[in-house]
Amino acid sequence: MTKLTLNIDGQQVVADSGMTIFEAAVRKGIYIPNLCAHPDLPPSGDCGLCLVEIEGQPEFAISCTAKVTENMVVHTDTLELRQKQRQIVEKILSEHPNACLTCWRKERCKPFDICLRNVEVTERCVTCPENGRCELQKVVDFLDFKMATFSYQYRGLPVNRDNPFFDLDYNLCIACGRCVRACRDFRDIKALDFIELNGYRVAGPFQNNNHKDSGCKFCFSCVEVCPTGALCDREARYHTIPDWEGYVVPCRQACPAHIDIPRYLYFIAQGKYSEALAVNREKVPFPGTLGRVCIHPCEQACRRGQLNDPICIKFSKRFASDNDTKLWKQNSKVAPPTGKKVAVVGAGPAGLTAAYYLAKQGHTITVFEALPQAGGMLRVGIPAYRLPRKILDAEIKEIENVGVEIRTNAKIESVDSLFEQGYDAVFLGLGAHKGTKLGAEGEDSPGVIDGVTFLRQVSLGEKVKIGKKIAIIGGGNAAIDCSRTALRLGAKEVIIMYRRTRDEMPAAPEEVEEALHEGVKITFLAAPNRVRIKNGHLELECLRMKLGEPDASGRRRPVPIAGSEFTSDFDNIIASIGQVPEIPSQLGVKLGRGDVIRVDTQTLVTSREGVFAGGDVVTGPASVIESIAQGRQAASSIDKYLGGSGIIEESLITAEEVDPKIGRDGDFADRRKPTMPCLHTKQRLAGFTEVELGYSEPTAIEEAKRCLRCDLRLQISPPVLPPVKVKIA
């Protein structure tokens, strides 16, 4: 490309041919006042503010449209220019709240914005959500605009709030056109245009429709480029967001492992399923497992849920995993041996994750598992109808493939013995495998089983005898798993007793629905009081409950109703009200409240040097994704402890430029999430075959296309702002 030399304000500037004066000045760091220009948008000249003086030309030129020429001499800061620019700003301010912008006393009003002149609030900046961040404020300050010579009339236009995410205040719109061009040129959506409203020209939804009917895809590009407070995030009004990236992409922020969810949904929408899986595997070694059993906090945070339904992120992950071509392996690397040895105690999700990433750092890893098979709660706590063992086995095999040795039937009770064997560090991922007692009289009667033991015995193939009528005590996911497992073992009637209402059940709503669909019954507001053996059966006495004030969990506390006792006969009672870790005292680590291992929250190091811990043994019973995240955190800390960098991040797929143009899509706003196809009830109860069948390819693609693409907002460049004036005391 041909290079041209010109002079701007006495500075020699080298520019590319075809470049505008404005672009050349920005590249050199020379500021030219503007309100409609944006680094990512083609020039428009709508605001007319970016005037410059070109030697040899009788008229001022609009710098964002005027092209550079060889030996051109340009001035951006002359008395005549500034006077003309103030006139342009004055015209804008004549239809914009400006009392604070033009007041010579404005510095005295800060920081509380208390008006010393008692000006109407509609004329001031104090009600604007962008007050202090507004580009118009900054331009007015730069031009040293002291006093208005015009009268201002408040427009009295409505504030458009039909968009679920942001407000459009027509009273603050300066018709710069940025939002219209962003919607058209950034995204190719064309949902915004200039409209006439009570005689004023403002930007608004196309053909003055509501946002949904205008074709809006809720990408926030218009909000991001607005130079005033006309377009503003409803959630971010009037306050600063400390973690801006987390706010913009809430699903990624909500994921404990911070998987780049928008990126892999984009790949699925493009039909690139292996690439989508690679994005997942950059953060977790169990994508197929998570695609089936994750509690998906990302979906609870998904912004699409405020429109109608959140994206089915979990099932999309499963689809990518089910279509694995091993592309991710091409860029997967294992570092050269470091000579360091790490013992991992417990082959659950936390332990295996830590082992995987430590092995990739070049350390020699041995995993000691007390049970006969690896997997921890993934294997013995989650039934096979939710997590097929072939999926779990395949993902554990990949962990072994990077050099991790797993020893089963190997219970470890002493950390000292591991150090004596030459291990340089130890990670404790013991899980929480001990069921919590009911605290009811007679709970040790034959036929009363704790849920953790029940699920473990079934998962390991042990012979478990149960009767025809079963009571399950509890309301969490484990209680639901126990109830559905009991049906598959031949129980004819399964009743869950839960002391609160369905709204307070900690179990995933979809799991509760599936249990009810399969025939499980739930008795709410009932708590066990006593168990007795009567006529060869278990008589369970319960108390009716009512809900009182909220407890520490935020749920309303169940309160017994005096004299409300009732009894029911059962063949078995399965107590599934919680679980706790079993920590051998010989480990020599300090415990915290709830008999969990106390750790430093940043490093996960315990009270013993070189001993780290994570997962349920630290948090108490939590989710798979939380355990995986702690496994990653521990791997990083242990690597640092052993002299490494602690950097376990990896790129398994070559970065490619994402097309920012997402285009119009007629019914985009109305699309709902798809239903997961499942086995027929009869087929389900015949055994432990996986119930959920997975999405078809067309369904997965269409679901991924429902994504609002929140992440694209982060790719928008910041505007060119005036230099900050240095105040001399």
XYZ file of C-alpha atoms in Angstrom:
729
model
C 0.000 0.000 0.000
C 1.310 3.458 -0.942
C 2.490 5.616 1.947
C 1.793 9.338 2.050
C 3.333 12.038 4.219
C 1.343 14.953 5.569
C 1.596 17.495 8.354
C -0.969 17.677 11.141
C -0.558 20.428 13.730
C 3.128 20.688 12.938
C 3.730 16.941 13.243
C 4.866 14.813 10.333
C 2.403 11.973 9.829
C 2.825 8.929 7.585
C -0.490 7.531 6.376
C -1.740 4.898 3.961
C -3.270 6.085 0.724
C -7.047 6.060 0.984
C -6.932 6.833 4.693
C -9.002 9.713 6.049
C -7.486 12.640 7.879
C -9.295 11.521 11.018
C -7.786 8.023 10.801
C -4.308 9.432 10.216
C -4.664 11.748 13.208
C -5.885 8.938 15.477
C -2.956 6.760 14.451
C -0.587 9.593 15.386
C -2.360 10.237 18.683
C -3.813 13.581 17.649
C -7.353 14.112 18.910
C -10.041 15.657 16.728
C -13.408 16.282 18.437
C -16.092 13.861 17.279
C -19.311 12.170 18.344
C -20.351 9.957 15.443
C -16.970 8.426 14.564
C -16.032 4.972 15.837
C -12.893 2.907 15.115
C -14.927 -0.101 13.927
C -17.448 1.792 11.793
C -17.154 3.355 8.350
C -17.167 7.178 8.444
C -20.452 9.033 8.177
C -19.844 12.675 9.064
C -23.280 12.803 10.701
C -22.238 14.929 13.675
C -20.189 17.364 11.549
C -17.940 17.985 14.536
C -14.622 16.589 13.306
C -13.780 19.672 11.276
C -10.212 20.496 10.261
C -8.572 23.309 8.368
C -6.561 22.322 5.288
C -4.091 24.876 3.970
C -5.052 25.988 0.491
C -8.742 25.169 0.916
C -11.281 27.935 1.639
C -13.706 25.769 3.647
C -13.339 23.552 6.675
C -13.253 19.835 5.853
C -14.955 16.969 7.672
C -11.933 14.905 8.659
C -13.683 11.522 8.854
C -14.562 11.677 5.143
C -11.729 13.791 3.696
C -8.873 11.662 2.316
C -5.205 12.383 2.934
C -2.990 13.614 0.101
C 0.766 13.934 -0.229
C 2.247 16.974 1.577
C -1.170 18.020 2.894
C -0.969 20.506 5.779
C -3.772 20.172 8.319
C -4.695 22.188 11.398
C -7.053 20.772 14.039
C -6.823 23.454 16.726
C -7.408 26.986 15.479
C -9.589 29.681 17.002
C -11.966 29.596 14.036
C -12.269 25.801 14.205
C -13.013 25.795 17.896
C -15.650 28.491 17.441
C -17.350 26.481 14.695
C -17.197 23.263 16.747
C -18.758 25.027 19.729
C -21.593 26.188 17.483
C -22.199 22.598 16.396
C -22.163 21.393 19.998
C -24.480 24.241 20.960
C -26.994 23.021 18.380
C -26.781 19.493 19.878
C -27.172 20.815 23.415
C -30.229 22.860 22.482
C -32.125 19.551 22.382
C -30.199 17.735 25.105
C -30.219 18.168 28.907
C -27.308 20.555 29.363
C -27.519 22.580 32.547
C -24.579 20.679 34.055
C -22.640 20.599 30.793
C -22.624 24.369 30.370
C -22.580 25.512 33.989
C -19.424 27.274 35.156
C -20.079 26.030 38.694
C -20.259 22.331 37.810
C -16.950 21.463 39.471
C -18.349 22.691 42.780
C -21.293 20.290 42.592
C -19.156 17.161 42.626
C -19.050 14.464 43.879
C -22.719 14.457 44.921
C -24.136 16.381 41.929
C -26.130 18.692 44.191
C -27.241 21.601 42.020
C -26.388 24.977 43.525
C -28.782 26.706 41.090
C -31.873 24.542 41.745
C -32.178 23.645 38.068
C -34.906 21.184 37.028
C -33.639 17.620 37.208
C -34.665 16.978 33.571
C -32.072 19.556 32.481
C -29.213 18.047 34.438
C -26.776 15.152 34.025
C -27.479 13.661 37.436
C -30.278 11.402 36.155
C -28.261 10.135 33.188
C -26.909 6.586 33.642
C -23.725 7.616 31.813
C -23.038 10.623 34.021
C -19.261 10.816 34.402
C -18.689 8.403 31.507
C -20.584 10.267 28.782
C -18.641 11.100 25.618
C -20.695 14.254 25.102
C -19.588 15.458 28.540
C -15.974 14.826 27.621
C -16.252 16.626 24.269
C -17.941 19.644 25.884
C -15.173 19.792 28.486
C -12.488 19.489 25.808
C -13.981 22.373 23.811
C -14.089 24.419 27.022
C -17.755 25.194 26.489
C -18.524 27.804 29.152
C -21.968 29.296 28.672
C -25.031 28.490 26.582
C -26.630 31.270 24.504
C -29.748 29.274 23.692
C -32.935 28.233 25.422
C -33.508 24.564 26.190
C -36.865 22.828 26.118
C -37.147 19.333 27.602
C -38.399 17.011 24.887
C -40.667 15.011 27.145
C -40.238 11.935 24.969
C -40.920 8.444 26.335
C -38.268 6.003 27.480
C -38.541 2.794 25.447
C -38.358 -0.127 27.866
C -39.803 -2.920 25.724
C -36.346 -4.453 25.341
C -35.722 -6.872 28.244
C -32.070 -5.856 28.545
C -31.639 -2.146 27.935
C -33.509 1.155 27.925
C -33.707 3.649 25.071
C -34.202 7.196 26.354
C -35.149 9.295 23.343
C -34.561 12.477 25.359
C -30.820 11.744 25.426
C -30.427 10.699 21.782
C -28.273 13.111 19.732
C -28.964 11.332 16.411
C -25.265 10.606 15.880
C -26.185 7.408 14.038
C -23.612 5.193 15.727
C -26.170 2.676 16.970
C -27.893 2.523 13.580
C -24.601 1.909 11.808
C -23.416 -0.615 14.401
C -26.600 -2.648 13.980
C -26.259 -2.426 10.207
C -22.495 -2.586 9.652
C -21.258 -4.576 12.680
C -23.994 -7.142 12.797
C -25.944 -6.924 9.514
C -29.193 -6.964 11.493
C -30.693 -3.576 10.520
C -33.035 -3.502 13.510
C -32.417 0.222 14.154
C -33.083 3.270 12.011
C -33.798 6.965 12.340
C -37.417 7.655 13.222
C -39.500 10.782 13.776
C -40.934 11.091 17.267
C -43.003 14.155 18.158
C -41.073 16.130 15.569
C -37.631 14.976 16.746
C -35.242 12.850 14.699
C -33.987 10.028 16.904
C -32.648 6.503 16.565
C -35.138 3.762 17.353
C -36.395 0.306 16.401
C -36.844 -0.212 12.658
C -40.182 1.175 11.413
C -40.886 2.232 15.009
C -41.738 -1.367 15.959
C -40.975 -2.873 19.324
C -37.477 -4.323 19.592
C -38.561 -7.911 19.044
C -40.517 -7.165 15.863
C -37.767 -4.900 14.558
C -35.480 -7.937 14.266
C -33.306 -7.089 17.287
C -31.011 -9.952 18.309
C -30.072 -8.363 21.639
C -26.317 -8.313 20.983
C -25.798 -4.970 22.828
C -23.669 -3.496 20.024
C -25.903 -0.423 19.900
C -25.529 0.074 23.646
C -21.767 -0.333 23.483
C -21.252 2.434 20.901
C -23.806 4.972 22.182
C -21.889 8.153 23.165
C -24.551 9.351 25.626
C -26.910 7.633 28.050
C -29.614 7.180 25.421
C -28.976 3.436 25.196
C -28.022 1.858 28.485
C -27.802 -1.604 30.077
C -30.645 -1.860 32.537
C -28.557 -3.928 34.977
C -25.575 -1.581 34.790
C -27.392 1.724 35.231
C -25.815 4.231 37.588
C -23.020 2.024 38.869
C -19.691 0.625 37.795
C -19.368 -3.098 37.080
C -16.088 -4.356 38.648
C -15.843 -7.428 36.411
C -16.982 -6.048 33.082
C -16.066 -9.120 31.042
C -17.926 -11.353 33.485
C -20.968 -9.112 33.272
C -20.954 -9.063 29.477
C -20.583 -12.861 29.161
C -22.453 -14.170 32.237
C -22.505 -17.833 31.191
C -18.724 -18.056 31.011
C -18.392 -16.226 34.308
C -20.898 -18.546 36.014
C -19.074 -21.695 34.907
C -16.666 -22.688 37.719
C -14.167 -23.857 35.072
C -14.781 -20.767 32.904
C -15.347 -22.757 29.722
C -15.649 -20.434 26.722
C -19.307 -21.241 26.161
C -20.114 -18.687 23.434
C -17.164 -19.920 21.415
C -18.171 -23.561 21.409
C -21.806 -22.707 20.708
C -20.574 -20.703 17.725
C -18.667 -23.740 16.453
C -21.718 -25.977 16.845
C -23.817 -23.454 14.931
C -21.195 -23.631 12.166
C -21.304 -27.436 12.113
C -17.782 -27.649 13.588
C -18.443 -30.121 16.385
C -14.852 -31.266 16.894
C -13.763 -27.668 17.307
C -16.557 -27.163 19.836
C -15.326 -30.142 21.835
C -11.753 -28.843 21.690
C -12.909 -25.597 23.317
C -14.441 -27.634 26.156
C -11.361 -29.805 26.563
C -9.208 -26.725 27.002
C -10.782 -26.444 30.462
C -12.112 -29.873 31.476
C -11.179 -33.539 30.925
C -14.799 -34.695 31.375
C -16.899 -32.977 28.671
C -19.047 -36.036 27.942
C -19.747 -36.488 31.631
C -20.590 -32.833 32.159
C -22.839 -32.889 29.108
C -24.982 -35.354 31.031
C -24.753 -34.534 34.732
C -23.573 -30.930 35.110
C -25.834 -28.736 37.243
C -25.248 -26.062 34.548
C -25.001 -22.801 36.537
C -24.169 -21.281 33.151
C -27.766 -21.805 32.053
C -29.091 -20.062 35.138
C -26.899 -17.074 34.216
C -27.645 -17.212 30.472
C -28.999 -13.853 29.341
C -31.276 -15.535 26.810
C -33.292 -16.801 29.776
C -34.528 -13.252 30.387
C -36.003 -13.300 26.885
C -37.628 -16.743 27.078
C -35.535 -19.892 27.615
C -31.807 -20.107 28.398
C -29.613 -21.914 25.898
C -29.336 -25.655 26.601
C -25.607 -25.363 27.188
C -25.224 -28.710 28.935
C -26.908 -30.696 26.175
C -24.925 -28.770 23.546
C -21.737 -29.855 25.308
C -22.939 -33.438 25.211
C -23.657 -33.171 21.484
C -20.123 -31.933 20.825
C -18.671 -34.747 22.934
C -20.811 -37.395 21.242
C -19.398 -36.237 17.895
C -15.736 -36.371 18.915
C -13.241 -36.955 16.096
C -10.221 -36.477 18.420
C -9.266 -33.232 16.673
C -8.407 -31.796 20.090
C -5.568 -34.293 20.448
C -3.587 -32.727 17.614
C -2.625 -29.748 19.771
C -2.618 -31.514 23.141
C 0.889 -31.516 24.593
C 2.628 -33.185 27.539
C 5.695 -31.403 28.900
C 9.027 -33.230 29.295
C 9.491 -35.112 32.608
C 10.321 -32.885 35.560
C 11.461 -35.655 37.884
C 8.810 -34.644 40.422
C 6.272 -37.128 41.815
C 2.764 -36.338 43.018
C 0.388 -38.670 44.845
C -3.311 -38.064 44.295
C -5.583 -39.668 46.882
C -9.016 -40.260 45.399
C -9.997 -40.917 41.791
C -13.051 -38.682 41.723
C -13.524 -35.664 39.445
C -11.263 -33.408 41.534
C -8.462 -35.962 41.892
C -8.515 -37.118 38.274
C -8.628 -33.542 36.992
C -5.652 -32.550 39.135
C -3.810 -35.687 38.013
C -4.518 -34.970 34.343
C -3.187 -31.418 34.326
C -0.207 -32.233 36.541
C 0.770 -35.082 34.216
C 0.582 -32.693 31.271
C 3.028 -30.453 33.154
C 5.532 -33.304 33.089
C 5.146 -34.616 36.633
C 4.844 -38.318 37.501
C 1.367 -38.905 38.894
C -0.030 -41.851 40.840
C -3.694 -41.898 41.826
C -4.684 -44.032 44.822
C -8.354 -45.058 44.882
C -9.915 -46.994 47.767
C -12.773 -48.332 45.633
C -12.349 -51.130 43.079
C -12.980 -48.735 40.171
C -11.959 -45.155 39.413
C -14.416 -42.306 39.074
C -15.424 -41.500 42.632
C -18.964 -40.172 42.851
C -19.154 -40.119 39.063
C -19.149 -43.907 39.232
C -20.735 -44.737 42.574
C -23.002 -41.747 43.143
C -24.535 -41.108 39.722
C -26.603 -43.959 38.256
C -25.725 -45.348 34.838
C -29.057 -44.253 33.347
C -27.761 -40.681 33.736
C -24.070 -41.336 33.077
C -23.340 -44.426 30.961
C -20.202 -46.162 32.181
C -18.722 -46.319 28.681
C -18.667 -42.504 28.611
C -16.962 -42.295 32.002
C -14.524 -45.103 31.180
C -13.499 -43.449 27.912
C -12.759 -40.138 29.617
C -10.779 -41.808 32.407
C -8.822 -43.683 29.729
C -7.804 -40.360 28.168
C -6.472 -39.296 31.570
C -4.419 -42.481 31.772
C -3.182 -41.848 28.232
C -1.201 -38.791 29.364
C 0.724 -40.970 31.817
C -1.444 -41.016 34.940
C -1.234 -44.292 36.879
C -4.420 -45.255 38.735
C -4.226 -47.832 41.530
C -7.608 -49.103 42.705
C -8.359 -50.906 45.982
C -5.591 -48.747 47.425
C -6.810 -46.954 50.540
C -4.451 -44.292 51.878
C -4.684 -43.234 55.506
C -1.280 -41.629 56.067
C 0.321 -38.766 54.166
C 3.645 -39.543 55.830
C 3.801 -42.915 54.103
C 3.457 -41.188 50.724
C 6.273 -38.753 51.434
C 8.394 -41.682 52.622
C 7.803 -43.303 49.214
C 9.388 -40.283 47.544
C 6.378 -38.222 46.552
C 7.075 -34.494 46.455
C 3.463 -33.372 46.900
C 0.096 -34.881 47.765
C -3.404 -33.974 46.636
C -6.324 -35.152 48.763
C -9.511 -35.653 46.776
C -11.294 -38.066 49.091
C -14.813 -36.941 48.250
C -17.764 -37.193 50.631
C -18.820 -40.830 50.737
C -20.444 -41.113 54.164
C -24.213 -40.722 54.443
C -25.704 -38.373 57.010
C -27.831 -39.820 59.795
C -31.535 -38.988 59.976
C -31.458 -38.230 63.667
C -34.708 -40.133 64.124
C -35.460 -42.834 66.664
C -35.019 -46.326 65.192
C -33.005 -45.244 62.154
C -30.593 -48.164 62.688
C -33.368 -50.707 62.166
C -32.786 -53.427 59.534
C -34.071 -52.219 56.185
C -33.037 -48.602 56.726
C -30.217 -47.748 54.314
C -28.318 -44.540 53.707
C -28.553 -43.264 50.138
C -24.817 -43.014 49.537
C -24.296 -46.680 50.402
C -27.340 -47.724 48.374
C -26.178 -45.981 45.190
C -22.603 -47.205 45.650
C -23.647 -50.840 46.038
C -25.870 -50.695 42.962
C -23.202 -48.945 40.876
C -20.528 -51.497 41.803
C -22.795 -54.377 40.837
C -23.355 -55.662 44.352
C -26.577 -57.530 45.034
C -29.023 -55.123 46.628
C -32.330 -56.484 47.885
C -35.197 -54.074 48.339
C -38.911 -54.565 48.801
C -41.896 -53.318 46.874
C -42.674 -50.154 48.817
C -39.808 -47.752 49.455
C -39.544 -44.425 51.281
C -36.822 -41.976 50.310
C -36.020 -39.259 52.833
C -34.564 -36.098 51.284
C -35.005 -33.639 48.430
C -31.668 -33.367 46.663
C -30.379 -34.910 43.461
C -29.137 -37.954 45.381
C -32.634 -38.557 46.753
C -34.035 -38.387 43.221
C -31.336 -40.805 42.034
C -32.220 -43.207 44.857
C -35.908 -43.095 43.979
C -35.397 -43.754 40.272
C -32.849 -46.477 41.015
C -35.291 -48.204 43.372
C -37.874 -48.359 40.589
C -35.316 -50.001 38.314
C -34.591 -52.605 40.990
C -38.219 -53.664 41.045
C -39.910 -51.441 43.613
C -43.579 -50.912 42.827
C -44.166 -47.821 44.935
C -41.542 -45.211 45.761
C -42.435 -42.204 47.893
C -40.082 -39.307 48.606
C -40.654 -37.607 51.951
C -39.454 -34.001 51.881
C -39.790 -31.523 54.712
C -40.271 -28.431 52.563
C -42.275 -27.729 49.387
C -41.254 -28.409 45.818
C -40.088 -24.817 45.390
C -37.389 -25.409 48.017
C -36.176 -28.769 46.690
C -32.436 -28.559 45.969
C -32.743 -31.238 43.281
C -32.595 -30.055 39.680
C -36.157 -29.324 38.490
C -35.679 -31.463 35.386
C -34.587 -34.427 37.530
C -37.676 -34.049 39.716
C -39.847 -33.999 36.594
C -38.258 -37.190 35.279
C -38.792 -38.937 38.616
C -42.459 -37.972 38.643
C -42.774 -39.094 35.027
C -41.419 -42.512 35.977
C -43.936 -42.910 38.787
C -42.166 -41.611 41.885
C -44.500 -39.922 44.374
C -43.499 -37.015 46.590
C -45.005 -36.113 49.952
C -44.103 -32.539 50.799
C -43.908 -30.877 54.216
C -43.226 -34.165 55.993
C -40.221 -35.010 58.181
C -39.297 -38.397 59.743
C -39.772 -38.649 63.477
C -39.521 -42.357 64.364
C -38.916 -45.752 62.718
C -40.374 -48.959 64.187
C -40.548 -52.560 63.048
C -44.165 -53.691 62.881
C -45.520 -56.939 61.415
C -42.363 -57.498 59.389
C -42.450 -54.010 57.890
C -40.936 -50.658 58.757
C -43.401 -48.203 60.202
C -42.279 -44.652 59.483
C -43.775 -41.966 61.655
C -43.574 -38.483 60.178
C -44.556 -35.030 61.317
C -46.387 -32.544 59.141
C -44.396 -29.350 58.698
C -45.072 -25.733 57.886
C -42.603 -23.200 56.555
C -41.262 -20.552 58.883
C -38.594 -17.885 58.465
C -35.698 -18.366 55.997
C -32.622 -20.188 57.307
C -28.958 -19.675 56.390
C -29.504 -21.267 52.969
C -32.215 -18.732 52.143
C -34.910 -21.388 52.159
C -37.791 -21.118 54.597
C -37.199 -23.218 57.680
C -39.537 -26.209 58.184
C -41.374 -26.020 61.498
C -43.124 -29.104 62.985
C -46.870 -28.896 63.475
C -47.760 -30.172 66.935
C -49.978 -33.251 66.949
C -49.617 -33.834 63.197
C -47.952 -37.254 63.396
C -48.898 -39.800 60.752
C -47.513 -43.252 59.929
C -46.902 -45.288 56.779
C -45.567 -48.810 56.278
C -42.577 -49.495 54.021
C -40.318 -52.380 53.119
C -37.247 -50.149 53.043
C -36.359 -46.609 54.015
C -33.488 -44.912 52.189
C -32.083 -41.863 53.971
C -30.646 -39.363 51.513
C -30.382 -36.123 53.433
C -26.709 -35.421 52.884
C -23.204 -36.787 52.991
C -19.909 -35.929 54.620
C -16.246 -36.811 54.056
C -14.493 -39.575 55.966
C -11.052 -38.207 56.788
C -8.550 -40.502 58.547
C -6.981 -38.758 61.530
C -3.561 -40.035 60.437
C -3.602 -37.595 57.516
C -2.714 -34.917 60.027
C -4.528 -32.036 58.333
C -6.664 -29.475 60.107
C -10.399 -29.692 59.602
C -12.932 -26.905 59.334
C -16.605 -26.607 60.082
C -18.542 -29.609 58.805
C -15.513 -31.898 59.143
C -14.092 -30.826 55.798
C -10.398 -30.182 55.201
C -9.400 -26.582 55.793
C -7.430 -25.075 52.893
C -6.158 -21.747 51.668
C -8.845 -20.667 49.213
C -6.313 -19.346 46.705
C -3.829 -22.234 46.659
C -5.855 -25.121 48.177
C -2.860 -25.947 50.373
C -3.771 -27.586 53.692
C -2.223 -27.075 57.113
C 0.591 -29.424 56.058
C 3.293 -28.267 53.695
C 3.138 -29.998 50.343
C -0.362 -31.337 50.971
C -3.226 -29.894 48.942
C -6.922 -30.777 48.872
C -9.983 -30.097 46.761
C -13.440 -31.244 45.763
C -16.136 -32.445 48.163
C -13.590 -33.134 50.911
C -13.082 -29.345 51.063
C -16.437 -27.932 50.001
C -18.753 -30.612 51.292
C -21.114 -32.207 48.758
C -20.989 -29.984 45.686
C -21.245 -30.403 41.934
C -19.055 -32.204 39.419
C -18.059 -28.976 37.692
C -17.063 -27.386 41.011
C -14.866 -30.385 41.824
C -13.271 -30.227 38.379
C -12.595 -26.514 38.830
C -10.890 -27.198 42.160
C -8.866 -29.962 40.552
C -7.589 -27.447 37.996
C -6.868 -24.906 40.714
C -4.938 -27.479 42.730
C -2.944 -28.609 39.686
C -1.816 -25.043 39.088
C -0.850 -24.547 42.745
C 0.993 -27.865 42.983
C 2.883 -27.155 39.770
C 4.030 -23.834 41.240
C 4.985 -25.568 44.486
C 7.138 -27.992 42.497
C 8.921 -25.142 40.736
C 6.751 -24.844 37.650
C 4.915 -21.857 36.229
C 1.482 -22.963 37.368
C 0.170 -22.205 33.884
C -2.053 -25.112 32.894
C -3.972 -23.275 30.172
C -3.742 -24.792 26.714
C -5.062 -23.980 23.270
C -6.427 -27.073 21.563
C -7.917 -25.331 18.554
C -6.346 -22.687 16.357
C -7.932 -19.307 16.960
C -9.997 -18.200 14.032
C -11.626 -14.882 13.357
C -15.291 -14.980 14.222
C -17.607 -13.346 11.713
C -19.182 -10.423 13.593
C -22.098 -10.244 11.160
C -24.883 -12.342 12.633
C -27.619 -11.199 10.235
C -31.379 -10.887 10.493
C -33.439 -13.854 11.580
C -37.181 -13.333 11.518
C -38.385 -15.378 14.485
C -35.162 -15.227 16.500
C -36.708 -13.685 19.615
C -39.559 -16.203 19.766
C -37.543 -19.416 19.453
C -37.807 -21.704 22.465
C -35.427 -24.383 23.700
C -35.921 -27.891 22.287
C -37.102 -30.880 24.287
C -34.549 -33.604 24.973
C -35.732 -36.899 23.425
C -35.917 -39.694 26.000
C -36.577 -43.407 26.273
C -40.165 -44.515 26.765
C -41.015 -45.134 30.420
C -41.293 -48.911 30.004
C -37.854 -49.071 28.422
C -36.382 -46.920 31.164
C -37.575 -49.015 34.068
C -36.370 -52.239 32.469
C -32.773 -51.426 33.376
C -30.091 -48.749 33.533
C -29.949 -47.759 29.857
C -29.325 -44.042 29.362
C -32.643 -42.192 29.469
C -31.721 -39.050 27.539
C -30.974 -39.843 23.904
C -29.193 -36.637 22.887
C -29.943 -33.982 20.300
C -30.075 -34.649 16.593
C -27.700 -32.616 14.443
C -30.359 -30.164 13.176
C -31.649 -29.635 16.724
C -28.154 -28.982 18.106
C -27.390 -26.466 15.366
C -30.662 -24.598 15.790
C -30.234 -24.481 19.552
C -26.704 -23.080 19.235
C -28.039 -20.420 16.878
C -30.361 -19.159 19.638
C -27.285 -17.828 21.468
C -27.326 -14.027 21.830
C -23.561 -13.924 21.135
C -22.926 -11.704 24.143
C -19.173 -12.168 23.699
C -19.142 -10.167 20.461
C -19.604 -7.025 22.529
C -16.111 -7.470 23.957
C -14.652 -7.292 20.448
C -15.913 -3.742 19.873
C -13.104 -1.185 20.078
C -13.372 1.700 22.543
C -14.166 5.124 21.067
C -11.557 7.818 20.521
C -11.852 10.077 23.563
C -10.432 13.540 24.264
C -7.172 13.708 26.189
C -7.647 14.248 29.905
C -6.887 17.805 30.849
C -4.277 18.202 33.554
C -5.463 20.538 36.286
C -2.819 22.812 37.742
C -3.378 23.626 41.389
